[in-house]
Structures are given as structure tokens and as C-alpha cells.
JSON list of C-alpha atoms in Angstrom, two decimals:
[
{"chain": "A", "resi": 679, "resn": "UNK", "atom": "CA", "xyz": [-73.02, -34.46, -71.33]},
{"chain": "A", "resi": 680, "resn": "UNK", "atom": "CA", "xyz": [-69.75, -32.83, -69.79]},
{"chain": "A", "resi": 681, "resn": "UNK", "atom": "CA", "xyz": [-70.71, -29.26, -68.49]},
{"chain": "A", "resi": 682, "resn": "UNK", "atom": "CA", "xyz": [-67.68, -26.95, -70.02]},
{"chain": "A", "resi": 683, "resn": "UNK", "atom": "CA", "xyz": [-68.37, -23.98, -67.80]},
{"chain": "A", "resi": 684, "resn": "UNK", "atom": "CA", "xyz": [-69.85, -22.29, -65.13]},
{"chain": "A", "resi": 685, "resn": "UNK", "atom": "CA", "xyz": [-71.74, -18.74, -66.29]},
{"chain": "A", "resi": 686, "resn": "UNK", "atom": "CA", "xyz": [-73.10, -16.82, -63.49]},
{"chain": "A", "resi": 687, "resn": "UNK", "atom": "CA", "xyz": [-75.56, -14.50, -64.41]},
{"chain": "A", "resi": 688, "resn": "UNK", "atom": "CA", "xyz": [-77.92, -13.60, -62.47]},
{"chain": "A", "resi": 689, "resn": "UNK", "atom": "CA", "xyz": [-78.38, -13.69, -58.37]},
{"chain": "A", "resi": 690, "resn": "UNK", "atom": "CA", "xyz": [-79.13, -17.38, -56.92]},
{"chain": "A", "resi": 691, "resn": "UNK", "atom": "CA", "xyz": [-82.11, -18.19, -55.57]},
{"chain": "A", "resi": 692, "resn": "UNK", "atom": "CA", "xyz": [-81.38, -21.26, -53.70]},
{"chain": "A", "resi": 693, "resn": "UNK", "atom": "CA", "xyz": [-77.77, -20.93, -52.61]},
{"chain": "A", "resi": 694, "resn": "UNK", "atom": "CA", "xyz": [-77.43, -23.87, -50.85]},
{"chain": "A", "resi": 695, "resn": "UNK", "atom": "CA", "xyz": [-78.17, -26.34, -54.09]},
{"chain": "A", "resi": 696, "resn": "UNK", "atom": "CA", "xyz": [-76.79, -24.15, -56.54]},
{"chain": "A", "resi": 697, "resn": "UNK", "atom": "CA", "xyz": [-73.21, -23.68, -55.11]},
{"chain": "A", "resi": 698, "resn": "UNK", "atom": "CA", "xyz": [-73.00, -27.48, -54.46]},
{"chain": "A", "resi": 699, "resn": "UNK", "atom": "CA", "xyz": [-73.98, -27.80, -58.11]},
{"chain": "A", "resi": 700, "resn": "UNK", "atom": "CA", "xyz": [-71.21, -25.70, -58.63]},
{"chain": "A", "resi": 701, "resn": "UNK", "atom": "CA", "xyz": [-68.62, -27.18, -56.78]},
{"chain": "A", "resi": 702, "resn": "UNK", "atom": "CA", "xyz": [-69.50, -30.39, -57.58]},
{"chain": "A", "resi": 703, "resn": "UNK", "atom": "CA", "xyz": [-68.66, -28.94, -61.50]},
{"chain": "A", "resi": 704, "resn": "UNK", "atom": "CA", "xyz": [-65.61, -27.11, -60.58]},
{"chain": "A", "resi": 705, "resn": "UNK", "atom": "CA", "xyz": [-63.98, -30.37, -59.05]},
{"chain": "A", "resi": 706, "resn": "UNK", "atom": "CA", "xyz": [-64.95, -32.30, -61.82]},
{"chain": "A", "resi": 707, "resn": "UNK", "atom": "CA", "xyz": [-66.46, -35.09, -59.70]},
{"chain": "A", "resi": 708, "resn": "UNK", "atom": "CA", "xyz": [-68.47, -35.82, -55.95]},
{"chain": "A", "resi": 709, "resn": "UNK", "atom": "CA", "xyz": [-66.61, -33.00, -54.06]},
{"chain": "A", "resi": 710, "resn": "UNK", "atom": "CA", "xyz": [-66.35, -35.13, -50.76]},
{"chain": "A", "resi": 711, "resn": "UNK", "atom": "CA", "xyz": [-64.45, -37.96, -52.47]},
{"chain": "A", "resi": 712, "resn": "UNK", "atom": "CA", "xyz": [-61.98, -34.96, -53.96]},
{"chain": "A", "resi": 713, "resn": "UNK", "atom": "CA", "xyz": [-60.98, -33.09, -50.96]},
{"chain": "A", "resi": 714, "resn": "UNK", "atom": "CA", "xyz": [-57.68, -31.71, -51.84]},
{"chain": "A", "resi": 715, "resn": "UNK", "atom": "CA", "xyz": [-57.88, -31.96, -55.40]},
{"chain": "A", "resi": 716, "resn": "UNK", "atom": "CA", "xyz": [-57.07, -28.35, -56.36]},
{"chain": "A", "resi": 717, "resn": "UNK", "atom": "CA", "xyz": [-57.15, -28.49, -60.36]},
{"chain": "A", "resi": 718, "resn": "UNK", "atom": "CA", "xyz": [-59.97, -26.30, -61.44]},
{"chain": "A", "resi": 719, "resn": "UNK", "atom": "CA", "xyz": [-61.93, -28.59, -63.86]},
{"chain": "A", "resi": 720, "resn": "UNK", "atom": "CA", "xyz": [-64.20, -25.68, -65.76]},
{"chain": "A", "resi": 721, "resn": "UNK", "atom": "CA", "xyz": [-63.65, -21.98, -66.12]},
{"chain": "A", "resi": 722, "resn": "UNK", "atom": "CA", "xyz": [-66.18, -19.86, -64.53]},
{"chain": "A", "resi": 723, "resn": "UNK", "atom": "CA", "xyz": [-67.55, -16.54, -65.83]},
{"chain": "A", "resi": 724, "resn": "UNK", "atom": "CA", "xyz": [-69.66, -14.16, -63.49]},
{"chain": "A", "resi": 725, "resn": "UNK", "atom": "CA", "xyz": [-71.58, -10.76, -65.27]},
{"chain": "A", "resi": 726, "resn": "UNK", "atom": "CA", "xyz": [-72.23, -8.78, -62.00]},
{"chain": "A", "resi": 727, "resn": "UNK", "atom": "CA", "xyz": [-70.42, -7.94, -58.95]},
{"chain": "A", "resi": 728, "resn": "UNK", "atom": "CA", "xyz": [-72.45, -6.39, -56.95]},
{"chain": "A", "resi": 729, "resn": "UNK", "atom": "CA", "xyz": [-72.71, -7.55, -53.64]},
{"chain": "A", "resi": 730, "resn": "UNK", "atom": "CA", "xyz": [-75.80, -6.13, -52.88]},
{"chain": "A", "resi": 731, "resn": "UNK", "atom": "CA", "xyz": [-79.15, -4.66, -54.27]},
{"chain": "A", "resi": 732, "resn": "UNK", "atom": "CA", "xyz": [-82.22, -2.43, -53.11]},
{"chain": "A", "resi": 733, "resn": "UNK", "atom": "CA", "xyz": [-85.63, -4.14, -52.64]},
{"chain": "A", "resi": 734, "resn": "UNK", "atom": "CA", "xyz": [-88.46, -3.35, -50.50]},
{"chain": "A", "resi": 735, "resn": "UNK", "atom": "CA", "xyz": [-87.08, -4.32, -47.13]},
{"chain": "A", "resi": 736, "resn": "UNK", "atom": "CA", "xyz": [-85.22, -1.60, -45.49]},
{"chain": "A", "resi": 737, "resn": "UNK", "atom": "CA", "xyz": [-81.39, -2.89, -45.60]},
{"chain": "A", "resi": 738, "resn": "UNK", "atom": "CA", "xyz": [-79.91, -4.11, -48.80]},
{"chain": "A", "resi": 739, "resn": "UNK", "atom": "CA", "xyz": [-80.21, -8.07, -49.77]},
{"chain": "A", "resi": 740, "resn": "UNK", "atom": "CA", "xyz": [-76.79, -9.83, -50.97]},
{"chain": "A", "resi": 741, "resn": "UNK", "atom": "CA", "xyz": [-76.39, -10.31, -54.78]},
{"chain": "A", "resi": 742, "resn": "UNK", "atom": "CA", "xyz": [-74.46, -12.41, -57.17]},
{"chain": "A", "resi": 743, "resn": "UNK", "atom": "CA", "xyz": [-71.08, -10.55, -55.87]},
{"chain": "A", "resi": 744, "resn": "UNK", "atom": "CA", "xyz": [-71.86, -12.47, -52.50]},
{"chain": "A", "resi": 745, "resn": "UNK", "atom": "CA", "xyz": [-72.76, -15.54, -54.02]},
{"chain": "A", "resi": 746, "resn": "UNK", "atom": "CA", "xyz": [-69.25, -15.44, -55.69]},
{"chain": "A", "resi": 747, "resn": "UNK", "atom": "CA", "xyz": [-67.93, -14.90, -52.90]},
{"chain": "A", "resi": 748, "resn": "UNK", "atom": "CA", "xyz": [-69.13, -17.53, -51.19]},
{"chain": "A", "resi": 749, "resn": "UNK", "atom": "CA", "xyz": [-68.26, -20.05, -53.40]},
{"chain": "A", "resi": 750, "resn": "UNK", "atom": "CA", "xyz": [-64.95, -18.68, -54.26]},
{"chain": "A", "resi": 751, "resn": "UNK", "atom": "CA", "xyz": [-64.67, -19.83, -50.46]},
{"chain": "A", "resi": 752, "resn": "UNK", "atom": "CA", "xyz": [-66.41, -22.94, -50.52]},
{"chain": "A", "resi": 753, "resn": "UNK", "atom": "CA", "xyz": [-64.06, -24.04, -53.45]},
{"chain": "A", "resi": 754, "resn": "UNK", "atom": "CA", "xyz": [-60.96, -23.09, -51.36]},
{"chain": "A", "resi": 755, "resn": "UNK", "atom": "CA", "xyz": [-62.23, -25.49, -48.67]},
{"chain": "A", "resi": 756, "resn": "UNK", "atom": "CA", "xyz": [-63.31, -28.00, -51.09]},
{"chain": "A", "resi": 757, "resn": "UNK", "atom": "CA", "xyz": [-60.19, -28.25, -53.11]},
{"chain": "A", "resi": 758, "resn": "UNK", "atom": "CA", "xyz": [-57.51, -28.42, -50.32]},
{"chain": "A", "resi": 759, "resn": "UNK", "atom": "CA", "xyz": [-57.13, -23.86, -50.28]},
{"chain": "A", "resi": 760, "resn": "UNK", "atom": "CA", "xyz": [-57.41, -24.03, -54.59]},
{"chain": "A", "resi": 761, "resn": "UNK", "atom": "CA", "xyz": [-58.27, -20.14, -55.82]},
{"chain": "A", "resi": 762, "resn": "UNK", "atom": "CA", "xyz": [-61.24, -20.17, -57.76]},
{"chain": "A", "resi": 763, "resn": "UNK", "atom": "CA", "xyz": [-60.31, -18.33, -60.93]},
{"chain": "A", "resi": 764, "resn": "UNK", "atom": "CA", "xyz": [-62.99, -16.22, -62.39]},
{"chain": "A", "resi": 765, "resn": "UNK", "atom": "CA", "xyz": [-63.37, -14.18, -65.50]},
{"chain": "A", "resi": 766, "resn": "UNK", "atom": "CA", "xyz": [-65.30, -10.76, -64.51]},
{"chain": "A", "resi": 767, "resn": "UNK", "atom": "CA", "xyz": [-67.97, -8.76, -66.66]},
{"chain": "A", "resi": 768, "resn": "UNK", "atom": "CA", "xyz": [-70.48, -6.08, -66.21]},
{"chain": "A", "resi": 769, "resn": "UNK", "atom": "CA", "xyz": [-69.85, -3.36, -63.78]},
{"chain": "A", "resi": 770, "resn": "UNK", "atom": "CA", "xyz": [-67.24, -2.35, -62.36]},
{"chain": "A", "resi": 771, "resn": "UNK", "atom": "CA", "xyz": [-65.02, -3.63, -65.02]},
{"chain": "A", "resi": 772, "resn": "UNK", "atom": "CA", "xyz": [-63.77, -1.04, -67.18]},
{"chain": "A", "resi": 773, "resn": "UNK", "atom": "CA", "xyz": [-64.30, -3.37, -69.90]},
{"chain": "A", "resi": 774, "resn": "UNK", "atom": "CA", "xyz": [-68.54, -2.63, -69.67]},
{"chain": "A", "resi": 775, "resn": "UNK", "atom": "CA", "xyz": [-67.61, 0.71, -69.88]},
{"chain": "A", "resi": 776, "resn": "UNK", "atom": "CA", "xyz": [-65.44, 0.61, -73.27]},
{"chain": "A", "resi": 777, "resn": "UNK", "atom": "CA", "xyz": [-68.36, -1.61, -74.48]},
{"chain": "A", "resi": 778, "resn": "UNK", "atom": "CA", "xyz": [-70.69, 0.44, -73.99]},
{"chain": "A", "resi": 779, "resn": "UNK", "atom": "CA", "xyz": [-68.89, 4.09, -75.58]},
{"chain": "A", "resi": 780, "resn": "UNK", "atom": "CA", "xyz": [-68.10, 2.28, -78.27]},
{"chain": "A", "resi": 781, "resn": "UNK", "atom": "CA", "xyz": [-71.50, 1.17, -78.86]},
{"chain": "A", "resi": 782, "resn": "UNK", "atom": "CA", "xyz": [-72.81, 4.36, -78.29]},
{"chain": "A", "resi": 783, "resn": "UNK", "atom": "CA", "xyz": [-69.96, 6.17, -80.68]},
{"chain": "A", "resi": 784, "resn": "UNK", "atom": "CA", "xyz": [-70.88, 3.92, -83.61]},
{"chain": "A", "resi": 785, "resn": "UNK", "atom": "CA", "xyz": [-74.55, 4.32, -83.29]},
{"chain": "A", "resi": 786, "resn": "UNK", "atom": "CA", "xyz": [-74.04, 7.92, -84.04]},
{"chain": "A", "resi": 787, "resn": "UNK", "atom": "CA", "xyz": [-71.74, 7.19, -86.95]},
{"chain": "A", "resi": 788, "resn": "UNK", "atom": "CA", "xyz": [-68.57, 8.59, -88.32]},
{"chain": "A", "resi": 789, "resn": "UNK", "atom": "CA", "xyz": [-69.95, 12.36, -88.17]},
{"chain": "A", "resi": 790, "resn": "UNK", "atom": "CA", "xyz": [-70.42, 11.78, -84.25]},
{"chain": "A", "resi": 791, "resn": "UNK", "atom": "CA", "xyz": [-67.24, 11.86, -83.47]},
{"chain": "A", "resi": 792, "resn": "UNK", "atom": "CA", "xyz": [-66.24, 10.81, -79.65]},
{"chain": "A", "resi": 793, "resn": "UNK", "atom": "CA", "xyz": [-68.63, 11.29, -77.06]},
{"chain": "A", "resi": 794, "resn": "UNK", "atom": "CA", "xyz": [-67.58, 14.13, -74.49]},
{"chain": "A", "resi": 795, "resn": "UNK", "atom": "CA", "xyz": [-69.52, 12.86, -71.65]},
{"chain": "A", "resi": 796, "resn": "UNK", "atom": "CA", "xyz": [-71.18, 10.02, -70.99]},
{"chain": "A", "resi": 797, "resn": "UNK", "atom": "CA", "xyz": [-73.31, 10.15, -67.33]},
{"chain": "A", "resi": 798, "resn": "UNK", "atom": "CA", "xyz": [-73.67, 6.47, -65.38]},
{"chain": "A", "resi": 799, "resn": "UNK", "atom": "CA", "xyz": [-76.29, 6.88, -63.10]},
{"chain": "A", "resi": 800, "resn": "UNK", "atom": "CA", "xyz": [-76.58, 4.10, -60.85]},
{"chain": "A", "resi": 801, "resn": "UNK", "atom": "CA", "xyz": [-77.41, 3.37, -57.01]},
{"chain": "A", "resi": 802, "resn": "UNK", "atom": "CA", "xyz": [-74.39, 1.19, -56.28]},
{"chain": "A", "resi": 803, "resn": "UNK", "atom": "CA", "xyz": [-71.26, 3.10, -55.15]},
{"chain": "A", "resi": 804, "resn": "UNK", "atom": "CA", "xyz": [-69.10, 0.15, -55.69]},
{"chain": "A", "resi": 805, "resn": "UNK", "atom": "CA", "xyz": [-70.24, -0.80, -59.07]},
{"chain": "A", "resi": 806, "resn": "UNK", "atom": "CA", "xyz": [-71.95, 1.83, -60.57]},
{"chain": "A", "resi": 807, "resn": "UNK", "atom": "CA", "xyz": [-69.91, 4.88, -59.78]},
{"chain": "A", "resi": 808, "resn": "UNK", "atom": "CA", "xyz": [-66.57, 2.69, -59.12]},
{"chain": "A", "resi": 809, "resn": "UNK", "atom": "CA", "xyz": [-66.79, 1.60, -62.71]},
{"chain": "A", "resi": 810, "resn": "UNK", "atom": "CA", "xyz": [-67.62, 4.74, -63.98]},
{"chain": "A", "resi": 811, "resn": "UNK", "atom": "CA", "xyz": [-64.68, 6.69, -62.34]},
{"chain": "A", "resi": 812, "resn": "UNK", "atom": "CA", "xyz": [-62.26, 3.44, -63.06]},
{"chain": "A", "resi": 813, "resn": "UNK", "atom": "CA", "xyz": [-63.08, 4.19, -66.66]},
{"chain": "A", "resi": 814, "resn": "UNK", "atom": "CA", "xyz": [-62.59, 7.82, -66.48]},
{"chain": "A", "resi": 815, "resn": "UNK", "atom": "CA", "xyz": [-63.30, 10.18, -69.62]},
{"chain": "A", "resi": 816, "resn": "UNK", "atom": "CA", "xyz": [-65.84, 10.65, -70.93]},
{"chain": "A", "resi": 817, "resn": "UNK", "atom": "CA", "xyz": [-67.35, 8.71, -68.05]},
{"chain": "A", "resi": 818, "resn": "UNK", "atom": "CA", "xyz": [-69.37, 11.45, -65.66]},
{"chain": "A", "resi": 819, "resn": "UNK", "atom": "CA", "xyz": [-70.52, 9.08, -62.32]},
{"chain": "A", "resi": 820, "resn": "UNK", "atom": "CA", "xyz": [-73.92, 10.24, -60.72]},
{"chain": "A", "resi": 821, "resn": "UNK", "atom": "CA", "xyz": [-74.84, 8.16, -57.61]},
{"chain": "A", "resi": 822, "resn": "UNK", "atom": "CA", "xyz": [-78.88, 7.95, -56.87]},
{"chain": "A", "resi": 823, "resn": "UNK", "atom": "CA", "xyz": [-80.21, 7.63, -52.93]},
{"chain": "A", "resi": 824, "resn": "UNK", "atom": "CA", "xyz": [-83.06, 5.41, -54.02]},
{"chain": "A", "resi": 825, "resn": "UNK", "atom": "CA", "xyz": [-81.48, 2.17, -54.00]},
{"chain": "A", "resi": 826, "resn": "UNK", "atom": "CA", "xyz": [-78.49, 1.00, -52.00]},
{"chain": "A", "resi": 827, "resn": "UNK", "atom": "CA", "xyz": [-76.36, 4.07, -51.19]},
{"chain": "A", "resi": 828, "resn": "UNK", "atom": "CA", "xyz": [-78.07, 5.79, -48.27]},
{"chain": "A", "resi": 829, "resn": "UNK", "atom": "CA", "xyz": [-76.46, 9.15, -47.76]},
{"chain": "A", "resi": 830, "resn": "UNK", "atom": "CA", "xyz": [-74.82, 9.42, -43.92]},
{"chain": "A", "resi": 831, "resn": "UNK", "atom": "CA", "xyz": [-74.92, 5.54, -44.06]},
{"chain": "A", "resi": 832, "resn": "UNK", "atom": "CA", "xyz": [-72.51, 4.62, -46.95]},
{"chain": "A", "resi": 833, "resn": "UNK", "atom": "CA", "xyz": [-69.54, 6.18, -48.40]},
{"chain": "A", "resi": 834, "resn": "UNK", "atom": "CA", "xyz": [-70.51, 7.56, -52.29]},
{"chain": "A", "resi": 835, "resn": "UNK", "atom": "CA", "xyz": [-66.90, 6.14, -53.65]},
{"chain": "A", "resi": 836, "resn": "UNK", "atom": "CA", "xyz": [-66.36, 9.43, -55.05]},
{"chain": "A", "resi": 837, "resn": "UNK", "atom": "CA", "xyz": [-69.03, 10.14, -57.30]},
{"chain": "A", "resi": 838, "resn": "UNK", "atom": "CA", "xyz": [-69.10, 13.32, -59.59]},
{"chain": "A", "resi": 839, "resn": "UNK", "atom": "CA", "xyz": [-72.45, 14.02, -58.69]},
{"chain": "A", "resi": 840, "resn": "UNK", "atom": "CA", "xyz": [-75.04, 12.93, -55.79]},
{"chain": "A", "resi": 841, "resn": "UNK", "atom": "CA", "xyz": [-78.83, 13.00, -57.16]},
{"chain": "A", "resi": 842, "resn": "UNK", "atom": "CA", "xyz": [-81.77, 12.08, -55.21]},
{"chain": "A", "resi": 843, "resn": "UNK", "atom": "CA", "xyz": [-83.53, 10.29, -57.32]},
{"chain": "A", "resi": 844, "resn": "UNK", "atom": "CA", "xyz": [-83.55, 9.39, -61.56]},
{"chain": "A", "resi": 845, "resn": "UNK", "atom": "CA", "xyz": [-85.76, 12.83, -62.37]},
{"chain": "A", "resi": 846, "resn": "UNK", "atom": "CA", "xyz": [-83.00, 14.93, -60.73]},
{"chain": "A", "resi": 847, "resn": "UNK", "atom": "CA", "xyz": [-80.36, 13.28, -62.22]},
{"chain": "A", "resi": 848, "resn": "UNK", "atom": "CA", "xyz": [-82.17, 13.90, -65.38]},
{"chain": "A", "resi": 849, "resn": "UNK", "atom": "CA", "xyz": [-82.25, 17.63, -64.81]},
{"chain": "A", "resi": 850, "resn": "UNK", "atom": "CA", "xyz": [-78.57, 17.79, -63.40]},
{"chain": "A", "resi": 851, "resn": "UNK", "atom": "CA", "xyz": [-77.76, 15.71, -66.99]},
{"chain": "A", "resi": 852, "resn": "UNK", "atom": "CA", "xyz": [-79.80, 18.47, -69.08]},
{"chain": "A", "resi": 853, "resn": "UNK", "atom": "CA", "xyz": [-78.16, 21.42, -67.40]},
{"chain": "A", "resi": 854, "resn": "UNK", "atom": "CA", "xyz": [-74.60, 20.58, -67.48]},
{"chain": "A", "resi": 855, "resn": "UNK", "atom": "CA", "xyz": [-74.90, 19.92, -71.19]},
{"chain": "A", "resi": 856, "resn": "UNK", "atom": "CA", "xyz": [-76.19, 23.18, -71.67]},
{"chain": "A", "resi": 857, "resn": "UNK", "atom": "CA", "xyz": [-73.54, 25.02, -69.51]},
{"chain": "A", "resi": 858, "resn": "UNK", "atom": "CA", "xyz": [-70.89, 22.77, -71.50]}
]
């Protein structure tokens, strides 16, 4: 069976086989025989950008952003300097963001009205609290420092509100609804 696209949703584990899978997909045949073919033969459709995430060793780990990257480069070399064309979901597109008020507006019904203020706390400064601010109104951006944003190490990307961790941003939440 003909593969009809290319959904990247989560981060790789093997990069190596998985982008030649890709490319081999994307040129629509063995990739070395194709060199310079440059027609895209599948679109490709990729949930997350970020190009990193926390874990437990002390510097952040590339994510699915980097992946992306990576083969949005491999494909340009593979398909005689082709641009991979890619249509974007999830954070930072301000399209997550519309999803999600809406969502939010019709679970509390007609009598809800439109939501104010909405906080995104996240840990990313370039998906997270970039998305957040892109979307603007009723969108409130609070960055946490426990998982990739280390404060004096990376810029915050403007976030309304800095928070050490979730139980801060929790109380920061609670109190600004209170004074508003």
C-alpha cells in the first residue's frame, strides 16, 4: 500500500532509520536513484515544534522541532535544494490556542460568555509562552524554571509572568483572579 502522508507526532527515537524512512516517502521512491528530483510526493504534518525538552540530564535533549529540522535539510539535499513543505500544529501556532478557548468557552455554555483570561503555563519559552503571547487575549503566558528555561541561561521570550515551579504558578493564577 501507497503511504499518503507523513504525520509526525511525537519525538524519534531512532533518527537515523526514521528520517531515511521518511525521505525515502517524500521522494516517492529509493532516494539515491532520485537525486534531484524535487517534487514532494506526500504532504507532511508535524504536532510539536519544540526543539527541545527537560529530562533528567542537566542540558536539554533535542525534540521533534529538531528532528524536523533535520529532515527538512536532509530533503533539501536529497531532492536537488527542494523545500520540504510542512503543515504545523500544536504550540506555538496560534491555531492550538483558538482550539483550545473555544473548547474551553463551549464547555461552559452559552451563559459563560468569553473567557477573560486564560493562563498557559509551560517551561518552553519558544513554544509555550511564544504561542501564548502570539495568540494574545485572553491568553496570560507564565513561564516555569523546572524544565527547559533556566533563568540567567535563556531568554523568557517575554512572558507575563516568571514562576518557579507549577504550585507557584498556581498561587500567582489564584491571586490575580481575585485582584481582577
Amino acid at each position: 500500500e501507497a503511504v499518503e502522508a507523513i504525520m509526525i507526532m511525537h519525538d524519534p527515537v531512532d533518527w537515523h532509520l526514521e528520517s531515511q524512512i521518511c525521505i525515502d516517502v517524500l521522494l516517492g521512491h529509493d532516494p539515491v536513484a532520485a537525486a534531484g528530483a524535487s517534487a514532494q510526493a506526500v504532504p507532511v504534518f508535524n504536532s510539536n515544534e519544540d526543539f527541545v525538552y527537560a529530562s533528567s540530564y542537566e542540558h536539554p535533549r533535542f525534540a521533534q522541532g529538531a528532528f524536523l529540522q533535520t529532515l527538512s535539510h536532509l530533503y533539501g539535499l536529497s531532492s536537488g535544494g527542494g523545500t520540504l513543505e510542512v503543515s504545523r500544529f500544536g504550540k506555538p501556532h496560534r491555531v492550538t490556542f483558538e482550539f483550545a478557548r473555544e473548547r474551553l468557552e463551549r464547555q461552559l455554555g452559552p451563559a459563560g460568555g468569553a473567557l477573560e483570561r486564560i493562563f498557559m503555563v509551560g517551561d518552553n519559552p519558544h513554544a509555550d509562552i511564544k504561542g501564548a503571547n502570539d495568540a494574545g487575549p485572553p491568553w496570560h503566558s507564565v513561564l516555569l524554571e523546572t524544565g527547559v528555561f533556566r533563568r540567567g541561561r535563556d531568554a523568557d521570550a517575554g512572558a507575563h509572568t516568571l514562576c518557579a515551579d507549577v504550585s507557584e504558578a498556581v498561587q500567582f493564577a489564584l491571586r490575580f483572579l481575585q485582584l481582577n
